[in-house]
């Protein structure tokens, strides 16, 4: 077993599996898989994380797609899914890695869009009416059909423009501390897709090499007492969050109120998603904003435009110190899950991992999660089932095969959920499906024993 392997060698490989060099990652994962093979057959724990950002957008712990697949293997998770902002760069690597280490996996994309019908209502992007976090899940390749390649390019261009605008404004405020986008920010990413969090790291590093008294500099620019800055600097995550909040969020010098032109539309993102055989997915924050208080209206609008699933980040809706706020958010969580079930929207849940302190996996054993645990697990197996069917047979949720044999939303949800539970994880599951071949849904499930 892995745990009996030399700890130093294991630690070395687990560091290499998150290297920026894809060749180093591939070699390390192959070695880890060899160490793990054969692991005795053990049941997976009843836990999933279907919303993990990789280092192709920002992962607070530095995980690559391969690193996340290995984390799921070592943790014996039932399933894991990646989601990156504005890019599909990690899809093939992650799904291939999942097959190698016998993990059920899925891959997705997240971005922000403008919804004109909610232009006066804040939805799930705090302080930004009309701006909405939106997703596609169940991608099976980073290769995008030519007809929608322009959508992906446009999304990346918009991100670059926003980032460079932030840097221009913050550079002026932090002078003499300056950063250059290409020199200081892009090297912090493996795929030229930096986020605000990468920009913050670049400014922290620039201050350390530019000014003699770093604490005094940040005290002046952040408007905080020096002793408070010194305290924050002992906790890099808190320090970086403070800089980001002060300089780049609403009210900060780097912030510019968003306009609809700065974001793609729901229709554009859904067209990209569907052309790739993947599933447009709505998202939900906590039910407290004006927009999310009209969640049924919002979901109805999005479902008319192709949405077939809903993403939730559960931990931030129950793991709260204030008991009154906790009760309120837990109730909102239960209500939105009930709404999703009534609307036949499978659930995609996870912890994100794109901010320091976020969990590597949700705790499904706490009392607050018990009423929603089964829908969360079923949702994970649903997207795994779609991914496996699409990857092995071209028979995923959006396929002509599904439209013929599973014409209703409910029928598709039930079929792909059952397939996700029944199929073996990893390469064995893919080969299992290919041996069965394209047939009817009932025959396919029967052959799987499901």
Short mmCIF file of C-alpha atoms in Angstrom, two decimals:
data_model
loop_
_atom_site.label_atom_id
_atom_site.label_comp_id
_atom_site.label_asym_id
_atom_site.label_seq_id
_atom_site.Cartn_x
_atom_site.Cartn_y
_atom_site.Cartn_z
CA UNK A 1 0.00 0.00 0.00
CA UNK A 2 0.98 3.63 -0.48
CA UNK A 3 1.17 4.23 3.24
CA UNK A 4 3.92 1.60 3.55
CA UNK A 5 6.07 3.38 0.95
CA UNK A 6 9.11 5.39 2.01
CA UNK A 7 7.60 8.67 3.29
CA UNK A 8 10.32 10.83 1.74
CA UNK A 9 9.81 9.23 -1.68
CA UNK A 10 6.06 9.62 -1.39
CA UNK A 11 6.38 13.30 -0.42
CA UNK A 12 8.75 13.88 -3.34
CA UNK A 13 6.33 12.36 -5.84
CA UNK A 14 3.36 14.22 -4.38
CA UNK A 15 5.26 17.49 -4.84
CA UNK A 16 6.22 16.59 -8.39
CA UNK A 17 2.64 15.71 -9.34
CA UNK A 18 1.85 19.42 -8.87
CA UNK A 19 4.82 20.71 -10.88
CA UNK A 20 4.15 23.26 -13.62
CA UNK A 21 5.92 20.97 -16.13
CA UNK A 22 3.37 18.49 -17.54
CA UNK A 23 6.07 15.89 -18.21
CA UNK A 24 7.15 15.99 -14.55
CA UNK A 25 3.53 15.65 -13.43
CA UNK A 26 2.88 12.70 -15.74
CA UNK A 27 5.98 10.82 -14.60
CA UNK A 28 5.20 11.43 -10.93
CA UNK A 29 1.60 10.27 -11.28
CA UNK A 30 2.71 7.13 -13.08
CA UNK A 31 5.08 6.37 -10.21
CA UNK A 32 2.38 7.04 -7.64
CA UNK A 33 -0.04 4.80 -9.50
CA UNK A 34 2.58 2.05 -9.52
CA UNK A 35 3.04 2.43 -5.78
CA UNK A 36 -0.71 2.18 -5.33
CA UNK A 37 -1.16 -0.86 -7.56
CA UNK A 38 -2.60 -3.09 -6.49
CA UNK A 39 -4.40 -1.52 -3.58
CA UNK A 40 -6.80 -3.89 -1.86
CA UNK A 41 -10.42 -3.33 -2.86
CA UNK A 42 -11.91 -1.02 -0.27
CA UNK A 43 -15.20 0.87 -0.41
CA UNK A 44 -14.94 4.54 -1.19
CA UNK A 45 -15.92 6.88 1.57
CA UNK A 46 -19.31 8.49 1.07
CA UNK A 47 -17.83 11.88 0.27
CA UNK A 48 -17.27 13.80 -2.95
CA UNK A 49 -15.81 17.09 -4.08
CA UNK A 50 -17.11 17.96 -7.53
CA UNK A 51 -15.97 21.60 -7.57
CA UNK A 52 -12.19 21.88 -7.21
CA UNK A 53 -10.22 24.58 -8.99
CA UNK A 54 -6.85 23.45 -10.30
CA UNK A 55 -3.75 25.57 -10.67
CA UNK A 56 -4.93 26.36 -14.21
CA UNK A 57 -7.10 29.02 -12.56
CA UNK A 58 -6.14 29.12 -8.86
CA UNK A 59 -5.87 26.39 -6.27
CA UNK A 60 -4.95 27.62 -2.81
CA UNK A 61 -2.95 24.45 -2.12
CA UNK A 62 -1.23 24.36 -5.50
CA UNK A 63 -2.97 21.24 -6.82
CA UNK A 64 -2.66 20.38 -10.49
CA UNK A 65 -5.31 18.29 -12.26
CA UNK A 66 -3.15 15.21 -11.67
CA UNK A 67 -2.57 16.24 -8.08
CA UNK A 68 -6.31 16.43 -7.44
CA UNK A 69 -6.87 13.01 -8.99
CA UNK A 70 -4.22 11.60 -6.69
CA UNK A 71 -5.70 13.40 -3.68
CA UNK A 72 -9.04 11.74 -4.43
CA UNK A 73 -7.33 8.35 -4.72
CA UNK A 74 -5.43 8.67 -1.46
CA UNK A 75 -8.52 9.99 0.32
CA UNK A 76 -10.68 7.22 -1.20
CA UNK A 77 -13.31 9.73 -2.27
CA UNK A 78 -16.31 8.42 -4.12
CA UNK A 79 -15.75 11.03 -6.86
CA UNK A 80 -13.98 14.29 -7.62
CA UNK A 81 -14.58 17.00 -10.21
CA UNK A 82 -12.50 19.95 -11.36
CA UNK A 83 -13.77 23.38 -12.37
CA UNK A 84 -11.53 26.16 -13.70
CA UNK A 85 -12.25 29.78 -14.46
CA UNK A 86 -12.53 30.57 -18.18
CA UNK A 87 -10.39 27.68 -19.44
CA UNK A 88 -10.61 23.96 -20.17
CA UNK A 89 -6.85 23.45 -19.94
CA UNK A 90 -7.01 20.76 -17.24
CA UNK A 91 -9.81 18.57 -18.62
CA UNK A 92 -7.85 15.90 -20.48
CA UNK A 93 -5.11 15.67 -17.88
CA UNK A 94 -7.59 15.28 -15.04
CA UNK A 95 -9.80 12.67 -16.69
CA UNK A 96 -6.78 10.69 -17.90
CA UNK A 97 -5.31 10.86 -14.40
CA UNK A 98 -8.60 9.68 -12.89
CA UNK A 99 -8.61 6.69 -15.20
CA UNK A 100 -5.02 5.85 -14.26
CA UNK A 101 -5.61 5.96 -10.49
CA UNK A 102 -9.15 4.50 -10.57
CA UNK A 103 -11.12 7.57 -9.54
CA UNK A 104 -14.55 8.65 -10.73
CA UNK A 105 -14.11 12.12 -12.19
CA UNK A 106 -15.74 15.02 -13.98
CA UNK A 107 -14.51 18.30 -15.41
CA UNK A 108 -16.04 21.73 -15.84
CA UNK A 109 -15.65 25.43 -16.49
CA UNK A 110 -16.75 28.48 -14.51
CA UNK A 111 -17.07 32.08 -15.61
CA UNK A 112 -19.05 35.21 -14.93
CA UNK A 113 -21.85 36.35 -17.22
CA UNK A 114 -24.24 39.29 -17.40
CA UNK A 115 -27.99 38.58 -17.09
CA UNK A 116 -29.92 41.61 -18.38
CA UNK A 117 -33.20 40.45 -16.82
CA UNK A 118 -31.51 40.76 -13.39
CA UNK A 119 -29.56 43.93 -14.20
CA UNK A 120 -30.89 45.74 -11.12
CA UNK A 121 -30.60 42.80 -8.73
CA UNK A 122 -27.49 41.41 -7.07
CA UNK A 123 -27.34 37.65 -7.64
CA UNK A 124 -24.23 35.72 -6.58
CA UNK A 125 -21.41 38.15 -7.35
CA UNK A 126 -21.48 40.37 -4.24
CA UNK A 127 -22.09 44.04 -4.92
CA UNK A 128 -22.45 43.55 -8.67
CA UNK A 129 -26.08 43.58 -9.88
CA UNK A 130 -26.70 41.47 -12.96
CA UNK A 131 -23.33 39.69 -12.78
CA UNK A 132 -23.65 35.95 -12.29
CA UNK A 133 -21.25 33.06 -11.75
CA UNK A 134 -22.17 30.44 -14.35
CA UNK A 135 -20.81 26.99 -15.16
CA UNK A 136 -20.60 24.12 -17.58
CA UNK A 137 -19.94 20.62 -16.22
CA UNK A 138 -19.32 17.22 -17.77
CA UNK A 139 -16.69 18.21 -20.35
CA UNK A 140 -14.71 15.29 -21.70
CA UNK A 141 -11.96 17.08 -23.64
CA UNK A 142 -10.21 20.42 -23.82
CA UNK A 143 -10.59 20.26 -27.61
CA UNK A 144 -13.37 22.66 -28.58
CA UNK A 145 -15.34 22.48 -31.86
CA UNK A 146 -14.24 25.17 -34.32
CA UNK A 147 -17.68 26.80 -34.29
CA UNK A 148 -17.30 27.84 -30.63
CA UNK A 149 -13.54 28.32 -30.33
CA UNK A 150 -14.13 32.06 -30.56
CA UNK A 151 -16.22 31.98 -27.37
CA UNK A 152 -13.35 30.50 -25.37
CA UNK A 153 -10.86 32.95 -26.90
CA UNK A 154 -13.19 35.85 -26.11
CA UNK A 155 -13.53 34.74 -22.49
CA UNK A 156 -9.76 34.64 -22.09
CA UNK A 157 -9.38 38.05 -23.74
CA UNK A 158 -11.92 39.59 -21.37
CA UNK A 159 -10.07 38.18 -18.36
CA UNK A 160 -6.75 39.54 -19.65
CA UNK A 161 -8.25 42.97 -20.18
CA UNK A 162 -9.74 43.03 -16.68
CA UNK A 163 -6.47 41.88 -15.10
CA UNK A 164 -4.37 44.43 -16.96
CA UNK A 165 -6.82 47.17 -16.00
CA UNK A 166 -6.53 46.20 -12.34
CA UNK A 167 -2.73 46.25 -12.52
CA UNK A 168 -2.64 49.65 -14.19
CA UNK A 169 -4.80 51.24 -11.49
CA UNK A 170 -3.13 49.48 -8.54
CA UNK A 171 0.38 50.22 -9.84
CA UNK A 172 -0.42 53.92 -9.72
CA UNK A 173 -1.63 53.61 -6.13
CA UNK A 174 1.20 51.43 -4.84
CA UNK A 175 4.07 53.32 -6.50
CA UNK A 176 7.00 52.62 -6.09
CA UNK A 177 5.85 49.01 -5.88
CA UNK A 178 5.05 47.99 -9.45
CA UNK A 179 4.36 44.75 -11.26
CA UNK A 180 4.33 43.80 -14.92
CA UNK A 181 1.67 41.41 -16.19
CA UNK A 182 3.94 39.29 -18.37
CA UNK A 183 7.04 39.43 -16.18
CA UNK A 184 5.53 39.08 -12.71
CA UNK A 185 2.07 37.54 -13.00
CA UNK A 186 2.03 35.05 -15.88
CA UNK A 187 4.95 32.99 -14.46
CA UNK A 188 2.80 32.29 -11.37
CA UNK A 189 0.49 30.17 -13.52
CA UNK A 190 1.11 27.10 -15.70
CA UNK A 191 -1.37 28.13 -18.38
CA UNK A 192 -1.36 31.93 -18.74
CA UNK A 193 -4.71 32.29 -16.98
CA UNK A 194 -4.02 34.35 -13.85
CA UNK A 195 -6.68 35.49 -11.41
CA UNK A 196 -6.85 38.37 -8.94
CA UNK A 197 -5.26 36.06 -6.37
CA UNK A 198 -2.17 35.64 -8.56
CA UNK A 199 -1.97 39.42 -8.96
CA UNK A 200 -2.06 39.84 -5.18
CA UNK A 201 0.81 37.36 -4.77
CA UNK A 202 2.80 39.29 -7.36
CA UNK A 203 2.30 42.53 -5.40
CA UNK A 204 3.36 40.90 -2.13
CA UNK A 205 6.55 39.67 -3.80
CA UNK A 206 7.18 43.04 -5.46
CA UNK A 207 6.87 44.90 -2.15
CA UNK A 208 9.39 42.56 -0.52
CA UNK A 209 12.00 43.31 -3.17
CA UNK A 210 11.24 47.03 -3.56
CA UNK A 211 10.80 48.68 -0.16
CA UNK A 212 12.98 48.46 2.92
CA UNK A 213 10.15 48.48 5.48
CA UNK A 214 7.45 46.21 4.07
CA UNK A 215 5.10 46.49 7.07
CA UNK A 216 5.23 50.29 7.02
CA UNK A 217 4.55 50.33 3.28
CA UNK A 218 1.46 48.14 3.56
CA UNK A 219 0.32 50.03 6.66
CA UNK A 220 0.27 53.23 4.64
CA UNK A 221 -1.40 51.74 1.55
CA UNK A 222 -3.99 49.63 3.38
CA UNK A 223 -4.79 52.23 6.04
CA UNK A 224 -4.03 49.83 8.88
CA UNK A 225 -1.84 50.18 11.99
CA UNK A 226 1.64 48.75 11.54
CA UNK A 227 1.15 46.21 14.33
CA UNK A 228 -2.01 44.94 12.61
CA UNK A 229 -0.11 44.56 9.32
CA UNK A 230 2.67 42.67 11.10
CA UNK A 231 0.06 40.37 12.61
CA UNK A 232 -1.56 39.78 9.21
CA UNK A 233 1.78 39.07 7.56
CA UNK A 234 2.25 36.11 9.89
CA UNK A 235 -0.77 34.56 8.14
CA UNK A 236 -0.09 34.85 4.37
CA UNK A 237 -3.63 33.81 3.44
CA UNK A 238 -5.25 36.46 5.63
CA UNK A 239 -2.73 39.06 4.47
CA UNK A 240 -3.40 38.36 0.80
CA UNK A 241 -7.15 38.42 1.37
CA UNK A 242 -6.82 41.80 3.07
CA UNK A 243 -4.87 43.24 0.12
CA UNK A 244 -7.36 41.85 -2.39
CA UNK A 245 -10.33 43.16 -0.44
CA UNK A 246 -8.81 46.61 0.06
CA UNK A 247 -7.42 47.19 -3.41
CA UNK A 248 -9.37 45.07 -5.89
CA UNK A 249 -12.87 44.62 -4.59
CA UNK A 250 -15.71 47.12 -4.52
CA UNK A 251 -14.45 50.46 -3.21
CA UNK A 252 -10.81 49.64 -3.90
CA UNK A 253 -8.56 51.60 -6.27
CA UNK A 254 -8.30 48.65 -8.67
CA UNK A 255 -12.04 48.10 -8.87
CA UNK A 256 -14.19 49.33 -11.73
CA UNK A 257 -17.94 48.64 -11.67
CA UNK A 258 -18.59 45.93 -14.23
CA UNK A 259 -20.56 46.50 -17.40
CA UNK A 260 -22.27 43.87 -19.50
CA UNK A 261 -19.59 44.30 -22.18
CA UNK A 262 -16.95 42.94 -19.77
CA UNK A 263 -18.59 39.51 -19.59
CA UNK A 264 -19.92 36.87 -21.97
CA UNK A 265 -23.63 36.14 -22.13
CA UNK A 266 -25.39 33.05 -20.79
CA UNK A 267 -26.21 32.09 -24.37
CA UNK A 268 -22.53 32.23 -25.42
CA UNK A 269 -21.33 30.11 -22.51
CA UNK A 270 -24.16 27.61 -22.97
CA UNK A 271 -23.42 27.37 -26.71
CA UNK A 272 -19.79 26.54 -25.91
CA UNK A 273 -20.82 24.01 -23.27
CA UNK A 274 -23.42 22.22 -25.38
CA UNK A 275 -21.16 22.12 -28.45
CA UNK A 276 -18.68 20.19 -26.31
CA UNK A 277 -21.37 17.73 -25.22
CA UNK A 278 -21.29 19.17 -21.70
CA UNK A 279 -24.04 20.46 -19.41
CA UNK A 280 -24.90 24.12 -18.69
CA UNK A 281 -25.05 24.50 -14.93
CA UNK A 282 -26.58 27.24 -12.78
CA UNK A 283 -24.91 28.26 -9.51
CA UNK A 284 -26.15 29.33 -6.09
CA UNK A 285 -24.45 31.28 -3.32
CA UNK A 286 -26.59 31.44 -0.17
CA UNK A 287 -30.12 32.61 -1.04
CA UNK A 288 -29.79 36.00 0.67
CA UNK A 289 -29.34 38.39 -2.27
CA UNK A 290 -32.27 40.00 -4.07
CA UNK A 291 -31.60 37.86 -7.11
CA UNK A 292 -31.38 34.61 -5.18
CA UNK A 293 -34.53 35.41 -3.25
CA UNK A 294 -36.14 35.05 -6.68
CA UNK A 295 -34.38 31.73 -7.30
CA UNK A 296 -37.28 30.01 -8.99
CA UNK A 297 -37.61 32.92 -11.43
CA UNK A 298 -33.86 32.87 -12.07
CA UNK A 299 -33.69 29.12 -12.59
CA UNK A 300 -36.71 29.23 -14.88
CA UNK A 301 -34.97 31.83 -17.02
CA UNK A 302 -31.73 29.85 -17.10
CA UNK A 303 -33.46 26.55 -17.82
CA UNK A 304 -35.11 28.14 -20.85
CA UNK A 305 -31.57 28.85 -22.05
CA UNK A 306 -30.35 25.29 -21.54
CA UNK A 307 -29.37 24.88 -17.88
CA UNK A 308 -29.79 21.28 -16.66
CA UNK A 309 -27.98 21.24 -13.27
CA UNK A 310 -27.25 23.42 -10.24
CA UNK A 311 -23.96 23.97 -8.41
CA UNK A 312 -23.78 24.57 -4.63
CA UNK A 313 -20.84 25.17 -2.27
CA UNK A 314 -22.32 23.62 0.90
CA UNK A 315 -19.65 24.40 3.49
CA UNK A 316 -20.21 28.14 3.43
CA UNK A 317 -23.90 27.58 4.13
CA UNK A 318 -23.56 25.68 7.41
CA UNK A 319 -20.01 26.05 8.72
CA UNK A 320 -20.70 29.45 10.29
CA UNK A 321 -19.92 30.64 13.82
CA UNK A 322 -22.94 32.93 14.23
CA UNK A 323 -25.83 30.61 15.23
CA UNK A 324 -28.59 32.83 13.83
CA UNK A 325 -26.89 33.28 10.47
CA UNK A 326 -26.12 29.59 10.44
CA UNK A 327 -29.78 28.66 10.94
CA UNK A 328 -30.83 31.07 8.21
CA UNK A 329 -28.31 29.79 5.69
CA UNK A 330 -28.95 26.13 6.46
CA UNK A 331 -32.66 26.69 5.89
CA UNK A 332 -31.91 28.44 2.59
CA UNK A 333 -29.68 25.51 1.61
CA UNK A 334 -32.41 22.98 2.28
CA UNK A 335 -34.91 25.10 0.39
CA UNK A 336 -32.79 25.43 -2.74
CA UNK A 337 -32.08 21.69 -2.76
CA UNK A 338 -35.81 21.02 -2.55
CA UNK A 339 -36.39 23.47 -5.41
CA UNK A 340 -33.72 21.80 -7.54
CA UNK A 341 -35.30 18.41 -6.95
CA UNK A 342 -38.72 19.73 -7.91
CA UNK A 343 -37.24 21.18 -11.12
CA UNK A 344 -35.26 17.99 -11.91
CA UNK A 345 -31.89 19.73 -11.60
CA UNK A 346 -29.11 17.40 -10.39
CA UNK A 347 -26.69 18.98 -7.93
CA UNK A 348 -22.96 19.54 -8.33
CA UNK A 349 -21.31 20.28 -4.96
CA UNK A 350 -17.80 20.94 -3.70
CA UNK A 351 -15.50 23.21 -1.73
CA UNK A 352 -13.74 25.15 -4.55
CA UNK A 353 -10.26 25.11 -2.96
CA UNK A 354 -9.51 28.46 -4.61
CA UNK A 355 -9.12 30.31 -1.31
CA UNK A 356 -6.88 29.49 1.64
CA UNK A 357 -8.67 27.66 4.41
CA UNK A 358 -11.26 25.97 2.24
CA UNK A 359 -11.67 22.26 2.90
CA UNK A 360 -10.37 19.55 0.62
CA UNK A 361 -13.71 17.76 0.93
CA UNK A 362 -17.11 18.52 2.44
CA UNK A 363 -18.15 16.94 5.72
CA UNK A 364 -21.34 15.06 4.86
CA UNK A 365 -21.66 13.69 8.40
CA UNK A 366 -22.67 16.91 10.16
CA UNK A 367 -26.38 17.16 11.11
CA UNK A 368 -26.95 20.11 8.77
CA UNK A 369 -25.98 17.98 5.76
CA UNK A 370 -28.09 14.93 6.56
CA UNK A 371 -31.28 16.10 4.77
CA UNK A 372 -29.31 16.91 1.60
CA UNK A 373 -26.59 14.26 1.66
CA UNK A 374 -28.29 11.84 -0.73
CA UNK A 375 -29.13 14.47 -3.39
CA UNK A 376 -25.51 15.66 -3.21
CA UNK A 377 -24.15 12.14 -3.72
CA UNK A 378 -26.68 11.35 -6.44
CA UNK A 379 -25.65 14.54 -8.25
CA UNK A 380 -22.02 13.48 -8.19
CA UNK A 381 -22.79 10.07 -9.62
CA UNK A 382 -25.05 11.69 -12.23
CA UNK A 383 -22.27 13.83 -13.69
CA UNK A 384 -19.82 10.93 -13.44
CA UNK A 385 -22.29 8.74 -15.32
CA UNK A 386 -22.66 11.30 -18.08
CA UNK A 387 -18.91 11.78 -18.31
CA UNK A 388 -18.21 8.05 -18.55
CA UNK A 389 -20.94 7.47 -21.16
CA UNK A 390 -19.80 10.40 -23.28
CA UNK A 391 -16.10 9.56 -23.01
CA UNK A 392 -16.49 5.85 -23.74
CA UNK A 393 -19.44 5.72 -26.12
CA UNK A 394 -20.39 9.24 -27.18
CA UNK A 395 -23.71 8.66 -25.39
CA UNK A 396 -23.69 11.52 -22.91
CA UNK A 397 -26.56 13.70 -21.78
CA UNK A 398 -26.50 15.95 -24.87
CA UNK A 399 -26.07 13.17 -27.45
CA UNK A 400 -28.56 12.21 -30.13
CA UNK A 401 -28.68 8.80 -28.44
CA UNK A 402 -29.89 10.39 -25.21
CA UNK A 403 -32.44 12.54 -27.01
CA UNK A 404 -33.83 9.42 -28.70
CA UNK A 405 -33.85 7.01 -25.77
CA UNK A 406 -34.19 9.44 -22.84
CA UNK A 407 -36.39 12.27 -24.09
CA UNK A 408 -37.25 13.77 -20.69
CA UNK A 409 -35.03 15.54 -18.18
CA UNK A 410 -36.09 13.15 -15.42
CA UNK A 411 -35.34 10.04 -17.49
CA UNK A 412 -31.85 11.28 -18.30
CA UNK A 413 -31.16 12.23 -14.71
CA UNK A 414 -32.16 8.79 -13.48
CA UNK A 415 -30.23 6.92 -16.16
CA UNK A 416 -26.91 8.74 -15.79
CA UNK A 417 -27.14 8.60 -12.00
CA UNK A 418 -27.66 4.83 -12.10
CA UNK A 419 -24.84 4.44 -14.60
CA UNK A 420 -22.50 6.46 -12.38
CA UNK A 421 -23.23 4.19 -9.43
CA UNK A 422 -22.99 0.96 -11.46
CA UNK A 423 -19.88 1.47 -13.60
CA UNK A 424 -16.43 0.66 -12.26
CA UNK A 425 -14.16 3.65 -11.58
CA UNK A 426 -11.19 4.48 -13.76
CA UNK A 427 -10.00 2.75 -16.91
CA UNK A 428 -11.82 -0.43 -15.99
CA UNK A 429 -15.14 1.42 -16.18
CA UNK A 430 -14.34 2.89 -19.58
CA UNK A 431 -13.36 -0.53 -20.94
CA UNK A 432 -16.44 -2.06 -19.36
CA UNK A 433 -18.68 0.39 -21.22
CA UNK A 434 -16.86 -0.10 -24.49
CA UNK A 435 -17.29 -3.86 -24.26
CA UNK A 436 -21.04 -3.40 -23.79
CA UNK A 437 -21.20 -0.90 -26.65
CA UNK A 438 -24.02 1.35 -27.76
CA UNK A 439 -27.34 -0.24 -26.91
CA UNK A 440 -30.56 0.75 -25.15
CA UNK A 441 -30.43 2.36 -21.69
CA UNK A 442 -32.04 -0.67 -20.03
CA UNK A 443 -29.65 -3.13 -21.64
CA UNK A 444 -26.65 -1.00 -20.79
CA UNK A 445 -27.63 -0.78 -17.12
CA UNK A 446 -28.48 -4.48 -17.03
CA UNK A 447 -25.07 -5.36 -18.45
CA UNK A 448 -23.46 -3.21 -15.76
CA UNK A 449 -25.46 -4.97 -13.10
CA UNK A 450 -27.13 -1.67 -12.17
#
